[in-house]
Short mmCIF file of C-alpha atoms in Angstrom, two decimals:
data_model
loop_
_atom_site.label_atom_id
_atom_site.label_comp_id
_atom_site.label_asym_id
_atom_site.label_seq_id
_atom_site.Cartn_x
_atom_site.Cartn_y
_atom_site.Cartn_z
CA MET A 1 43.91 62.42 110.10
CA GLU A 2 41.35 65.16 111.42
CA GLN A 3 42.79 67.23 114.21
CA LYS A 4 40.72 70.06 116.40
CA LYS A 5 43.56 72.19 116.68
CA LYS A 6 47.11 72.68 114.93
CA PRO A 7 49.74 72.55 117.34
CA TYR A 8 52.12 75.58 117.53
CA PHE A 9 55.81 75.44 116.56
CA ILE A 10 57.54 76.03 120.30
CA GLU A 11 54.53 73.37 121.63
CA SER A 12 55.65 71.04 118.93
CA CYS A 13 59.45 71.55 119.62
CA LEU A 14 58.56 71.03 123.57
CA PRO A 15 58.33 67.22 123.54
CA LEU A 16 61.66 66.88 121.98
CA ALA A 17 63.40 69.56 124.43
CA VAL A 18 61.65 67.31 127.45
CA MET A 19 63.00 64.24 126.19
CA LEU A 20 66.30 65.24 125.78
CA LEU A 21 66.46 67.11 128.82
CA MET A 22 65.13 63.71 130.44
CA ILE A 23 67.85 61.70 129.12
CA TYR A 24 70.25 64.09 129.98
CA PHE A 25 69.47 64.74 134.14
CA GLY A 26 67.97 60.95 133.90
CA ASN A 27 70.74 58.86 132.20
CA ILE A 28 73.61 61.04 132.06
CA LYS A 29 73.12 62.10 135.41
CA ASN A 30 71.61 59.47 137.59
CA GLY A 31 72.23 56.15 135.45
CA ILE A 32 68.57 55.80 134.86
CA LYS A 33 67.47 53.40 131.70
CA THR A 34 67.05 54.94 128.68
CA GLN A 35 63.62 53.30 127.96
CA PRO A 36 61.44 54.17 130.47
CA LEU A 37 62.58 57.80 130.19
CA ILE A 38 61.56 57.58 126.35
CA LEU A 39 58.11 56.32 127.54
CA LEU A 40 57.74 58.84 129.97
CA SER A 41 57.94 61.33 127.21
CA ALA A 42 55.60 59.74 125.07
CA VAL A 43 53.56 59.92 128.13
CA PHE A 44 54.12 64.02 128.59
CA THR A 45 53.55 64.66 125.01
CA PHE A 46 50.28 62.86 124.95
CA ILE A 47 49.22 64.77 127.67
CA LEU A 48 50.02 67.91 126.16
CA ALA A 49 48.16 66.57 122.83
CA GLN A 50 45.19 66.47 124.70
CA ARG A 51 44.76 70.45 123.60
CA ILE A 52 44.55 69.87 120.10
CA GLY A 53 41.91 66.80 120.80
CA LEU A 54 44.57 63.86 119.84
CA LYS A 55 42.70 60.43 120.58
CA TRP A 56 44.65 57.40 121.79
CA SER A 57 43.23 55.23 119.27
CA GLU A 58 44.75 57.50 116.63
CA VAL A 59 47.88 57.02 118.59
CA GLN A 60 47.57 53.59 118.53
CA LYS A 61 46.89 53.09 114.92
CA GLU A 62 50.31 54.97 114.03
CA ILE A 63 51.99 52.41 116.37
CA GLN A 64 50.63 49.56 114.61
CA ARG A 65 51.83 51.35 111.58
CA LYS A 66 55.50 52.14 112.56
CA PHE A 67 55.94 48.71 114.21
CA GLY A 68 54.48 46.76 111.32
CA LYS A 69 57.32 48.85 109.30
CA ALA A 70 60.14 48.16 111.72
CA ILE A 71 59.14 44.29 112.53
CA PRO A 72 61.86 43.12 109.44
CA SER A 73 64.46 45.30 110.56
CA ILE A 74 64.09 44.37 114.16
CA LEU A 75 64.04 40.57 113.18
CA ILE A 76 67.82 41.47 111.46
CA LEU A 77 68.80 43.06 114.91
CA ILE A 78 67.60 40.15 116.84
CA SER A 79 69.41 37.88 114.54
CA VAL A 80 72.85 39.46 115.24
CA GLY A 81 72.43 38.03 118.75
CA PHE A 82 72.26 34.42 117.04
CA VAL A 83 75.43 35.48 114.69
CA ILE A 84 77.91 36.56 117.42
CA SER A 85 77.28 34.15 119.71
CA THR A 86 77.86 31.20 117.31
CA TRP A 87 80.39 32.95 115.56
CA MET A 88 81.97 32.91 118.60
CA ALA A 89 81.39 29.52 119.32
CA SER A 90 82.93 27.78 116.11
CA GLY A 91 86.08 30.22 116.58
CA THR A 92 85.51 32.14 113.59
CA ILE A 93 85.47 35.53 115.36
CA PRO A 94 88.28 34.44 117.46
CA MET A 95 90.69 33.64 114.66
CA MET A 96 90.04 36.83 113.00
CA ILE A 97 91.27 38.60 116.22
CA TYR A 98 94.04 35.89 116.50
CA TYR A 99 95.38 37.24 113.16
CA GLY A 100 94.54 40.94 113.86
CA ILE A 101 97.18 40.63 116.66
CA LYS A 102 99.56 39.15 114.67
CA MET A 103 99.27 41.71 112.03
CA VAL A 104 100.85 44.57 114.77
CA SER A 105 103.88 46.09 113.49
CA PRO A 106 106.16 47.95 116.03
CA LYS A 107 107.17 50.35 112.99
CA LEU A 108 103.83 50.98 111.87
CA LEU A 109 102.25 50.62 114.75
CA ILE A 110 99.98 53.57 114.57
CA LEU A 111 98.58 52.62 111.29
CA THR A 112 98.37 49.05 112.52
CA ALA A 113 96.80 50.33 115.73
CA PHE A 114 93.62 51.52 112.92
CA ILE A 115 93.52 48.41 111.18
CA VAL A 116 93.63 45.78 113.83
CA THR A 117 90.73 47.64 115.93
CA ALA A 118 88.63 47.95 112.69
CA ILE A 119 89.08 44.70 111.91
CA VAL A 120 88.12 43.47 115.30
CA SER A 121 85.15 46.01 115.40
CA MET A 122 83.98 44.59 112.52
CA CYS A 123 84.06 40.93 113.68
CA THR A 124 82.41 41.70 116.83
CA GLY A 125 80.32 44.63 116.16
CA THR A 126 81.47 46.63 119.39
CA SER A 127 83.33 49.69 119.73
CA TRP A 128 83.80 49.35 123.47
CA GLY A 129 84.58 45.89 123.26
CA SER A 130 87.45 46.27 120.41
CA VAL A 131 89.11 49.30 122.74
CA GLY A 132 88.83 47.27 126.17
CA THR A 133 90.85 44.58 124.39
CA MET A 134 92.97 45.41 121.54
CA GLY A 135 92.97 49.01 122.27
CA VAL A 136 94.40 47.91 125.46
CA ALA A 137 96.95 45.30 124.48
CA ILE A 138 97.86 47.76 121.69
CA MET A 139 98.98 50.95 124.18
CA GLY A 140 100.59 48.28 125.99
CA VAL A 141 102.87 47.77 123.08
CA ALA A 142 103.00 51.95 122.39
CA ILE A 143 104.35 52.37 126.08
CA GLY A 144 107.05 49.95 125.64
CA LEU A 145 108.18 51.73 122.34
CA GLY A 146 107.51 55.38 123.50
CA VAL A 147 104.98 56.26 120.77
CA ASN A 148 103.07 58.96 120.70
CA LEU A 149 100.41 57.66 123.35
CA PRO A 150 97.16 60.23 122.28
CA MET A 151 98.25 59.56 118.64
CA VAL A 152 97.95 55.61 119.41
CA ALA A 153 94.42 56.26 121.36
CA GLY A 154 92.90 58.35 118.50
CA ALA A 155 93.93 55.59 115.85
CA VAL A 156 92.54 53.17 118.25
CA ILE A 157 89.22 54.86 118.64
CA SER A 158 89.06 55.34 115.05
CA GLY A 159 89.67 51.98 114.02
CA ALA A 160 87.05 50.73 116.24
CA TYR A 161 84.33 53.06 115.48
CA PHE A 162 85.12 52.23 111.49
CA GLY A 163 84.06 48.70 112.48
CA ASP A 164 81.29 49.70 114.93
CA LYS A 165 79.85 52.04 111.88
CA LEU A 166 80.31 49.46 109.32
CA SER A 167 79.73 46.08 110.75
CA PRO A 168 76.12 44.31 110.33
CA LEU A 169 76.58 42.78 113.84
CA SER A 170 76.59 46.45 115.36
CA ASP A 171 73.26 47.44 117.23
CA THR A 172 73.94 51.12 116.14
CA THR A 173 74.46 49.96 112.15
CA ASN A 174 71.11 48.48 112.53
CA MET A 175 69.22 50.80 114.56
CA ALA A 176 70.17 53.78 112.22
CA PRO A 177 68.28 52.33 109.05
CA ILE A 178 65.24 51.59 111.01
CA TYR A 179 64.81 54.89 112.53
CA ALA A 180 65.69 56.29 108.89
CA GLY A 181 63.32 53.50 106.68
CA SER A 182 66.24 51.84 104.70
CA GLU A 183 67.93 48.67 104.72
CA LEU A 184 70.93 47.09 106.42
CA TYR A 185 73.12 46.34 103.44
CA GLU A 186 72.15 49.61 101.22
CA HIS A 187 73.04 51.38 104.21
CA ILE A 188 76.17 49.78 104.80
CA GLY A 189 77.04 50.24 101.30
CA HIS A 190 75.93 53.79 101.40
CA MET A 191 78.08 54.35 104.31
CA LEU A 192 81.35 53.64 101.99
CA TYR A 193 80.83 56.92 100.00
CA THR A 194 81.82 58.67 103.40
CA THR A 195 83.94 56.11 105.11
CA VAL A 196 86.39 55.18 102.59
CA PRO A 197 87.63 58.74 102.08
CA ALA A 198 87.77 59.25 105.93
CA SER A 199 89.72 55.88 106.26
CA VAL A 200 91.90 56.86 103.47
CA LEU A 201 92.98 60.34 105.07
CA CYS A 202 93.22 58.34 108.27
CA ILE A 203 95.65 55.67 106.51
CA VAL A 204 97.69 58.46 105.08
CA VAL A 205 98.14 60.72 108.54
CA TYR A 206 98.91 57.71 110.69
CA LEU A 207 101.58 56.45 107.73
CA ILE A 208 103.46 59.40 107.52
CA LEU A 209 103.22 60.86 111.16
CA GLY A 210 103.23 57.40 113.07
CA PHE A 211 106.05 55.66 111.06
CA ASN A 212 109.25 55.06 113.59
CA PRO A 213 111.90 53.36 111.66
CA SER A 214 113.83 53.45 115.19
CA ALA A 215 111.39 50.72 116.41
CA THR A 216 113.09 46.98 115.83
CA SER A 217 111.77 45.17 118.60
CA SER A 218 108.60 42.63 118.34
CA THR A 219 107.58 42.46 121.90
CA GLN A 220 104.00 42.41 122.16
CA SER A 221 102.17 43.37 125.32
CA ASP A 222 101.32 40.97 128.04
CA ILE A 223 97.55 41.44 127.23
CA ALA A 224 98.25 40.86 123.56
CA LYS A 225 100.07 37.42 124.79
CA THR A 226 97.36 36.58 126.86
CA ILE A 227 94.75 37.03 124.16
CA LEU A 228 96.69 35.18 121.61
CA ASN A 229 98.05 32.09 123.88
CA THR A 230 94.18 31.42 125.34
CA ILE A 231 92.61 31.58 121.87
CA THR A 232 94.96 28.89 120.25
CA SER A 233 94.54 27.24 123.45
CA ALA A 234 90.82 27.14 123.26
CA TYR A 235 90.02 26.57 119.69
CA HIS A 236 91.21 24.40 116.43
CA LEU A 237 91.86 27.47 113.97
CA ASN A 238 91.69 26.28 110.60
CA ILE A 239 90.35 28.11 107.06
CA LEU A 240 87.17 26.39 106.97
CA LEU A 241 86.04 28.90 110.22
CA LEU A 242 85.71 31.73 107.37
CA ILE A 243 82.75 29.92 105.63
CA PRO A 244 79.97 31.95 108.11
CA VAL A 245 81.87 35.17 106.95
CA ILE A 246 81.75 34.44 103.16
CA ILE A 247 78.11 33.74 103.41
CA VAL A 248 77.28 37.17 104.76
CA LEU A 249 79.55 38.78 102.47
CA GLY A 250 78.46 36.57 99.33
CA GLY A 251 74.96 37.33 100.62
CA ALA A 252 75.45 40.93 100.42
CA ILE A 253 76.93 41.13 97.18
CA MET A 254 74.19 39.28 95.71
CA LYS A 255 71.85 41.57 97.31
CA PHE A 256 69.63 38.65 98.84
CA SER A 257 67.60 39.10 101.82
CA SER A 258 69.31 39.88 105.17
CA LEU A 259 67.68 37.93 107.55
CA PRO A 260 68.35 34.03 105.65
CA VAL A 261 71.78 34.72 105.24
CA MET A 262 72.53 35.82 108.77
CA SER A 263 70.66 32.85 109.49
CA ALA A 264 72.55 30.34 107.23
CA ALA A 265 76.07 31.58 108.45
CA SER A 266 74.87 31.05 111.75
CA ILE A 267 73.76 27.58 111.57
CA VAL A 268 76.96 26.92 109.40
CA ALA A 269 79.20 28.48 112.45
CA GLY A 270 76.86 26.23 114.86
CA ILE A 271 77.46 23.14 112.88
CA GLU A 272 81.06 23.87 112.92
CA ALA A 273 81.16 24.61 116.44
CA VAL A 274 80.13 21.21 116.85
CA LEU A 275 82.25 19.01 114.24
CA ILE A 276 85.41 21.65 114.43
CA GLN A 277 85.34 22.90 118.33
CA GLY A 278 83.62 19.80 119.71
CA ILE A 279 81.01 21.93 121.65
CA SER A 280 77.92 20.06 122.32
CA VAL A 281 74.78 20.64 120.33
CA LYS A 282 73.32 21.77 123.53
CA ASN A 283 75.87 24.19 124.45
CA VAL A 284 75.32 25.36 120.68
CA ILE A 285 71.66 26.14 121.11
CA ASN A 286 71.68 27.43 124.48
CA CYS A 287 74.36 29.91 123.23
CA SER A 288 72.52 31.35 120.68
CA LEU A 289 69.92 32.57 123.03
CA SER A 290 71.54 33.56 126.30
CA GLY A 291 75.17 34.18 124.52
CA PHE A 292 78.76 32.57 124.41
CA THR A 293 80.66 31.67 127.56
CA VAL A 294 84.35 30.03 127.69
CA ASP A 295 83.20 27.31 130.06
CA MET A 296 81.44 25.71 126.80
CA ILE A 297 84.84 25.32 125.07
CA ALA A 298 85.59 21.51 125.23
CA LYS A 299 89.24 21.43 123.60
CA GLU A 300 91.26 19.14 125.50
CA GLY A 301 93.76 20.57 128.05
CA PHE A 302 91.69 24.22 128.08
CA ASP A 303 90.98 25.45 131.46
CA SER A 304 88.18 27.90 131.90
CA GLU A 305 88.87 29.05 134.93
CA GLN A 306 92.34 30.11 134.11
CA VAL A 307 91.02 32.47 131.28
CA ALA A 308 92.01 35.93 132.25
CA ASP A 309 89.16 38.47 132.63
CA VAL A 310 90.40 40.47 129.64
CA VAL A 311 89.79 37.55 127.57
CA THR A 312 86.40 36.58 128.72
CA THR A 313 85.44 40.22 127.81
CA LEU A 314 86.53 39.80 124.48
CA LEU A 315 84.79 36.14 123.98
CA GLU A 316 81.55 36.46 126.07
CA ARG A 317 78.97 37.97 124.54
CA GLY A 318 76.05 37.23 121.90
CA GLY A 319 72.86 35.55 121.90
CA MET A 320 69.53 36.82 120.97
CA SER A 321 68.90 37.69 124.57
CA SER A 322 71.16 40.35 124.47
CA ILE A 323 69.61 42.16 121.73
CA MET A 324 66.51 42.75 123.91
CA SER A 325 67.73 45.99 125.64
CA THR A 326 68.33 47.46 122.41
CA THR A 327 65.12 46.25 120.87
CA LEU A 328 63.09 47.56 123.70
CA THR A 329 64.67 50.81 122.70
CA VAL A 330 63.51 50.64 119.25
CA PHE A 331 59.50 50.07 120.75
CA SER A 332 60.06 52.59 122.99
CA ALA A 333 61.01 55.09 120.63
CA PHE A 334 58.52 54.22 118.25
CA VAL A 335 55.91 54.66 121.09
CA PHE A 336 57.29 58.37 121.52
CA ALA A 337 57.57 59.01 117.86
CA SER A 338 53.99 57.66 117.00
CA VAL A 339 52.67 60.37 119.60
CA LEU A 340 54.47 63.56 117.88
CA THR A 341 53.47 61.89 114.17
CA SER A 342 49.51 61.37 115.31
CA GLY A 343 49.59 64.72 116.71
CA GLY A 344 51.09 66.76 113.91
CA TYR A 345 54.03 68.04 116.13
CA LEU A 346 56.47 66.98 113.46
CA ASP A 347 54.38 68.09 110.40
CA VAL A 348 54.60 71.64 112.14
CA ILE A 349 58.31 71.23 112.44
CA LEU A 350 59.08 69.92 108.91
CA GLU A 351 57.21 73.20 107.92
CA LYS A 352 59.26 75.61 109.60
CA MET A 353 62.33 73.49 108.39
CA LEU A 354 61.50 73.28 104.94
CA VAL A 355 61.25 77.06 105.01
CA VAL A 356 64.73 77.21 105.51
CA VAL A 357 66.54 74.14 104.13
CA LYS A 358 65.99 74.72 100.63
CA SER A 359 69.05 72.33 98.85
CA THR A 360 70.65 69.11 99.81
CA GLY A 361 73.58 70.67 101.13
CA ALA A 362 71.58 72.59 103.72
CA LEU A 363 69.64 69.69 104.69
CA VAL A 364 72.63 67.58 105.12
CA THR A 365 74.50 70.39 106.84
CA SER A 366 71.26 70.74 109.26
CA THR A 367 71.11 67.21 109.88
CA VAL A 368 75.12 67.12 110.94
CA ALA A 369 74.62 70.05 113.27
CA SER A 370 71.63 68.24 114.86
CA CYS A 371 73.39 65.20 115.35
CA TRP A 372 76.37 66.71 116.95
CA ILE A 373 74.43 68.91 119.07
CA THR A 374 72.23 66.24 120.53
CA ALA A 375 75.50 63.73 121.05
CA MET A 376 76.59 66.52 123.06
CA VAL A 377 73.88 66.60 125.19
CA THR A 378 72.27 63.22 125.77
CA GLY A 379 76.02 61.30 124.94
CA SER A 380 74.36 58.60 123.61
CA SER A 381 74.58 57.39 120.19
CA ASN A 382 71.60 55.60 120.05
CA MET A 383 69.36 58.41 121.45
CA THR A 384 70.86 60.97 118.46
CA LEU A 385 69.91 58.16 115.58
CA LEU A 386 66.48 58.04 117.46
CA VAL A 387 65.75 61.80 117.63
CA ASN A 388 67.36 62.84 114.36
CA GLY A 389 65.93 59.73 112.41
CA GLU A 390 62.48 61.02 113.31
CA LEU A 391 63.02 64.81 112.94
CA PHE A 392 64.58 64.21 109.17
CA ALA A 393 62.98 61.10 107.72
CA PRO A 394 59.92 63.22 106.31
CA VAL A 395 62.10 65.99 105.31
CA TYR A 396 64.54 63.96 103.12
CA LYS A 397 61.24 62.27 102.21
CA LYS A 398 59.98 65.28 100.94
CA MET A 399 62.97 66.83 99.16
CA GLY A 400 62.87 63.18 97.02
CA LEU A 401 66.09 62.04 98.67
CA ALA A 402 66.04 58.18 99.34
CA PRO A 403 66.11 57.34 103.31
CA LYS A 404 69.58 55.39 103.21
CA ASN A 405 71.02 59.40 102.72
CA LEU A 406 69.70 60.09 106.31
CA SER A 407 70.82 56.95 107.78
CA ARG A 408 74.42 57.33 106.57
CA THR A 409 74.42 60.77 107.99
CA LEU A 410 73.06 59.62 111.23
CA GLU A 411 76.17 57.32 111.66
CA ASP A 412 78.56 59.88 109.87
CA ALA A 413 77.40 62.74 112.51
CA GLY A 414 75.92 60.48 115.43
CA THR A 415 77.89 56.97 115.98
CA VAL A 416 81.47 58.03 115.66
CA VAL A 417 81.02 61.37 117.06
CA VAL A 418 80.10 59.94 120.58
CA PRO A 419 84.03 59.05 121.94
CA LEU A 420 84.81 62.80 121.69
CA ILE A 421 82.32 64.23 124.40
CA PRO A 422 84.16 63.98 127.46
CA TRP A 423 80.99 63.90 129.48
CA GLY A 424 79.33 61.39 127.53
CA SER A 425 79.48 57.65 128.46
CA ALA A 426 81.85 56.54 125.26
CA GLY A 427 84.34 59.40 125.74
CA GLY A 428 84.68 58.29 129.64
CA TYR A 429 84.78 54.80 128.88
CA MET A 430 87.65 55.58 126.06
CA ALA A 431 89.61 57.81 128.12
CA ALA A 432 89.55 55.73 131.19
CA THR A 433 90.05 52.50 129.56
CA LEU A 434 93.07 53.88 127.37
CA GLY A 435 94.18 56.50 129.98
CA ILE A 436 94.35 59.51 127.69
CA PRO A 437 92.06 62.44 128.50
CA THR A 438 89.48 62.68 125.70
CA LEU A 439 90.55 65.82 124.49
CA SER A 440 94.17 64.64 124.08
CA TYR A 441 93.45 61.90 121.99
CA ALA A 442 90.12 63.83 120.11
CA PRO A 443 92.49 65.40 117.55
CA TRP A 444 93.90 62.20 116.50
CA ALA A 445 90.53 60.18 116.21
CA ILE A 446 90.02 61.43 112.71
CA LEU A 447 87.64 59.30 111.59
CA CYS A 448 85.32 60.42 114.36
CA TYR A 449 85.12 63.73 112.84
CA SER A 450 86.07 63.92 109.13
CA CYS A 451 83.16 61.69 108.58
CA SER A 452 80.86 64.99 109.37
CA VAL A 453 82.60 66.76 107.05
CA ILE A 454 82.74 64.56 104.03
CA ALA A 455 79.08 63.97 104.32
CA ILE A 456 78.46 67.93 104.30
CA ILE A 457 81.07 68.12 100.97
CA LEU A 458 79.20 65.29 99.24
CA ALA A 459 75.71 66.82 99.85
CA PHE A 460 76.92 69.88 98.15
CA THR A 461 78.57 68.16 95.01
CA GLY A 462 75.74 65.77 94.83
CA PHE A 463 78.35 63.03 94.66
CA GLY A 464 77.05 59.92 96.41
CA ILE A 465 73.55 61.44 96.87
CA ALA A 466 71.02 59.00 96.10
CA LYS A 467 67.30 60.28 94.96
CA ALA A 468 64.25 58.26 95.89
CA ASP A 469 63.78 57.08 92.55
CA ARG A 470 62.03 54.03 93.81
CA GLN A 471 59.96 52.55 96.79
CA GLU A 472 62.34 52.66 99.67
CA GLY A 473 62.47 51.94 103.35
CA GLN A 474 60.99 48.38 104.04
CA ALA A 475 63.98 45.97 105.24
CA ASP A 476 63.83 43.10 103.02
CA VAL A 477 63.74 39.74 104.99
#
């Protein structure tokens, strides 16, 4: 694509700086939605690009190219809402939450706090929901036992972000490969190189420092009891409810296409919701679009009017419409990125970056540092993924590295970092929900910072680094 003029380096950095400032002052300070702010940044960039002679037709072609490449991944993202709602209706997710709570051990409270919140977050795909329900319940047990509360909070947050990082139901787990150009399940598999060592470190620390041999009480918090009692009164729990989970895991292991596998698991869950839970076909179909609500439960003797708010917060979620806000963010991001790309701004930044970044270790370290800076400026994991995905994707390609290396690093230094930032929305939510200041629990949220360190170590050693020895980047649906 010919350009009348080549943009200057400072000029190329200006659109990214403007977008970060708009996100900070617009979203963080004043609560304005991010999507219009991103689009306004795209408008600013297009106006700026008139100096170099950029035409709208060039931008439009780039938008079409990016959208065409991302549509398969976006379809998977939308199907996540379908999965969550039907798994809630069938009782699959509630059953895993139920037995997760049963696992809590007073003597090993710190360790089980990490494991249980990880399970719940993996099942639901939301770190906030896991902390707001299981995290609060575990904190109640910890208060009763006189355990180190910042340590418990750190373990809860580490577990919650373990699931948020690895769950195929998580929005960030789906968005990272979209921005980096990798595929969902290869992205999840590649994250095991950093997440498993970080989790082992968590387990060792929480086991040694958190062991409390004097704790003999098996008393559960009122919140935990409420969740357990509601689930047993609302659902018929049996092993058949694990079939949708087996379908998804089996499909991932067999490397089947993601979209058919997730759709099949949702359909099976919907059938179980009708046959096992007695939910009407109409409600199953409606919840797949608009989300599951407790008034759909049909078990005899269950009264949805009496369900506690903490339980409705845990159970009422999902639906394909719930993903639309995230999808709109992706579309807005691609409009902005298309102006950057077609204007040649990213090419100029790439040229400067390649002068400094000569090795894989230096590249990953630069990515980690940039993600931390972006997260501290915006306080948003989604914006961190977007900005650094677009910025570094061509660099990884130029250096012959597979896109899944970038998508993994985006999560290692983006998704799991935001709860450590006191002024960010995630850090504020965690502190308010658990009643522990961000800087107090941060040292104990081991997974949230150790993933970045491990990512850098792997990059310099070369272990777990995938070369682009075949065509990658298109999500297989």
